[in-house]
Short mmCIF file of C-alpha atoms in Angstrom, two decimals:
data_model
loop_
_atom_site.label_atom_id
_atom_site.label_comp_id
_atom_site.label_asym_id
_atom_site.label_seq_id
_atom_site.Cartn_x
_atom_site.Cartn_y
_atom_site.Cartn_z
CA UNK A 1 76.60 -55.71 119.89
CA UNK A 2 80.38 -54.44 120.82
CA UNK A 3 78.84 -51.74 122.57
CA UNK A 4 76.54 -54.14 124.41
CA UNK A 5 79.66 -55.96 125.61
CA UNK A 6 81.82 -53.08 126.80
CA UNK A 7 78.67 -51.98 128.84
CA UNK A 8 78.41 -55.34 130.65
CA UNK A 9 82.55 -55.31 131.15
CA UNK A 10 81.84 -51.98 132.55
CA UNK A 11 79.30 -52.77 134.95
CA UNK A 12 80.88 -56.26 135.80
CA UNK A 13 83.98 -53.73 136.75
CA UNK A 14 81.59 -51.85 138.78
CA UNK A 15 79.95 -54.85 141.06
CA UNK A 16 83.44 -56.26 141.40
CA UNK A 17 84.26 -53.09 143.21
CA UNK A 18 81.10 -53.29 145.35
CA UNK A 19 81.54 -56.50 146.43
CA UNK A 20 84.75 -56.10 149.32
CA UNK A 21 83.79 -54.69 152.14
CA UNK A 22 85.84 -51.28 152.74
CA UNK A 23 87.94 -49.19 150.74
CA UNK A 24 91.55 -50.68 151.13
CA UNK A 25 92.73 -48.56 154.10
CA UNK A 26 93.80 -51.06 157.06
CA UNK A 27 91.19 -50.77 159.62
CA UNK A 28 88.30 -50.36 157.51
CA UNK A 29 87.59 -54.10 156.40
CA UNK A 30 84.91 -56.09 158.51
CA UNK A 31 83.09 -58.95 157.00
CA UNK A 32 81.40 -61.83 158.40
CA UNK A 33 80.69 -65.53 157.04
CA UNK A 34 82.65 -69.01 157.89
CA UNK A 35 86.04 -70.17 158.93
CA UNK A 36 87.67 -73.53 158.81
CA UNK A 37 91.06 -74.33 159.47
CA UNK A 38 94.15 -76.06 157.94
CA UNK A 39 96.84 -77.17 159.54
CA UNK A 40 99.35 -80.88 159.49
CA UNK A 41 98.58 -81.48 155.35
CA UNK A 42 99.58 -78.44 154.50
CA UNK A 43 102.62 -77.62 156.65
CA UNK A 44 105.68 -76.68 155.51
CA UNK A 45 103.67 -76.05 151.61
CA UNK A 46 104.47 -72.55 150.24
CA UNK A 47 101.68 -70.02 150.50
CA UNK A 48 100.62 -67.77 148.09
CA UNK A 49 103.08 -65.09 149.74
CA UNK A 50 106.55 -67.44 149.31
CA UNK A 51 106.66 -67.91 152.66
CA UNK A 52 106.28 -71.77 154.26
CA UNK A 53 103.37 -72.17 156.18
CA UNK A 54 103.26 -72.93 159.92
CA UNK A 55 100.18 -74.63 161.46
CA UNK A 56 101.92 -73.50 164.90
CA UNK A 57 101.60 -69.78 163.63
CA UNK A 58 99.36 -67.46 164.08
CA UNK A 59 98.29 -66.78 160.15
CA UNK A 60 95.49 -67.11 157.46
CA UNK A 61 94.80 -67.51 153.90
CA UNK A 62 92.36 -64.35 152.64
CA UNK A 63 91.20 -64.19 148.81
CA UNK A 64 92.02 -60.36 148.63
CA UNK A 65 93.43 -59.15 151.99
CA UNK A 66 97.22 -57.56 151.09
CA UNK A 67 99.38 -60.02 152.55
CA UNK A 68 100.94 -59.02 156.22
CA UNK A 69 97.44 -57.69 156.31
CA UNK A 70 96.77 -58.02 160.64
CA UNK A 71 93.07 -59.19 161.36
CA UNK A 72 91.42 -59.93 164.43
CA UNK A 73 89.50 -62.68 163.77
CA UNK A 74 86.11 -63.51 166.43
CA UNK A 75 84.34 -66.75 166.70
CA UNK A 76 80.66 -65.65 166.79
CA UNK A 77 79.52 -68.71 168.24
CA UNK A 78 81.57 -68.25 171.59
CA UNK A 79 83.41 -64.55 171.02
CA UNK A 80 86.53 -66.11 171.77
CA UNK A 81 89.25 -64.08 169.01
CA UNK A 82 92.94 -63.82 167.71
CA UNK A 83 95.05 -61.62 165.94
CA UNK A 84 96.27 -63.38 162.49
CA UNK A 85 98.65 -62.28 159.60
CA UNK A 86 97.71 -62.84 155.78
CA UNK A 87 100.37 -64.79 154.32
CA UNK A 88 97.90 -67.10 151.89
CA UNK A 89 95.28 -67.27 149.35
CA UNK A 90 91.68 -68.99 149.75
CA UNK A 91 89.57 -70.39 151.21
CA UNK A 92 88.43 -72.31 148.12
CA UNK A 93 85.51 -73.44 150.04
CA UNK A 94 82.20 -72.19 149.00
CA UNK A 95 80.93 -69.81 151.54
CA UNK A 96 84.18 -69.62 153.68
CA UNK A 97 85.63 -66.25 154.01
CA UNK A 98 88.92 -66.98 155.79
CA UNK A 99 91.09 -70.11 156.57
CA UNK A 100 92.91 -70.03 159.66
CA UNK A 101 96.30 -71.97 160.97
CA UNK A 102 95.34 -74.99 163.44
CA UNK A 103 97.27 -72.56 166.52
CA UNK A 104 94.72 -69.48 165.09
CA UNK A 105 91.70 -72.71 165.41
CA UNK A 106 93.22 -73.84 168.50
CA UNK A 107 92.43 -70.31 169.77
CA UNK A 108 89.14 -70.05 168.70
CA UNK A 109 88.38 -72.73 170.06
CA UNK A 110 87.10 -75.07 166.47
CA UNK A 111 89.19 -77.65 166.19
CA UNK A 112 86.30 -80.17 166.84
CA UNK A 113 83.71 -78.29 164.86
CA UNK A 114 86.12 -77.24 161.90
CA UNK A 115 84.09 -74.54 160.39
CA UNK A 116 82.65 -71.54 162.49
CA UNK A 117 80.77 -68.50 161.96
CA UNK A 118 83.51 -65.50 162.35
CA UNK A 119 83.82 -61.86 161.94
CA UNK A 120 86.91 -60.37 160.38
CA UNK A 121 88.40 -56.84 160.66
CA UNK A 122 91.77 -55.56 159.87
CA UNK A 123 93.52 -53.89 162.37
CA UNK A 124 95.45 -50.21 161.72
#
């Protein structure tokens, strides 16, 4: 039985390792899925980095993105993109893989739609 349970810790090690896309060298992650945006509630909060956050900024919360991390971020339903900075944590949406400031939204042009298919890759 113990050894039963230190193989599935082993292999839940593993998949964990699979499941980000690149190795951790900037310029190497590209993933796409959904964005949505957050902006007036939230302004002036602390992020996950320390920092206060600024809806007039151009920055984004990432689950495991370093933070300062630089990612061009492209709407896929219009190819309209922006440059962002990882200064947060989440989404905490299901199915989201980024949340961008309202200026980042504003830019991308999804203010009115609030939740748009993007591509993310970090920049060198």
């Amino acid at each position: 039985m113990r050894r039963l349970s230190i193989l599935l810790g082993l292999l839940s090690l593993l998949l964990a390792g699979c499941s980000s896309v690149g190795g951790g060298v900037p310029g190497d992650y590209r993933a796409d899925g959904k964005a949505s945006y957050y902006g007036k509630a939230h302004h002036g909060n602390r992020t996950a980095s320390g920092e206060r956050f600024n809806q007039n900024a151009l920055t984004a919360a990432h689950r495991t993105l370093p933070f300062g991390t630089m990612v061009r971020v492209t709407n896929l339903n219009n190819d309209r993109s922006v440059v962002v900075r990882i200064n947060d944590r989440g989404p905490f949406a299901r199915g989201r893989i980024i949340d961008v400031s309202r200026k980042a939204a504003e830019s991308l042009d999804m203010i009115r739609s609030g939740v748009v298919p993007v591509r993310v890759e970090s920049l060198k």
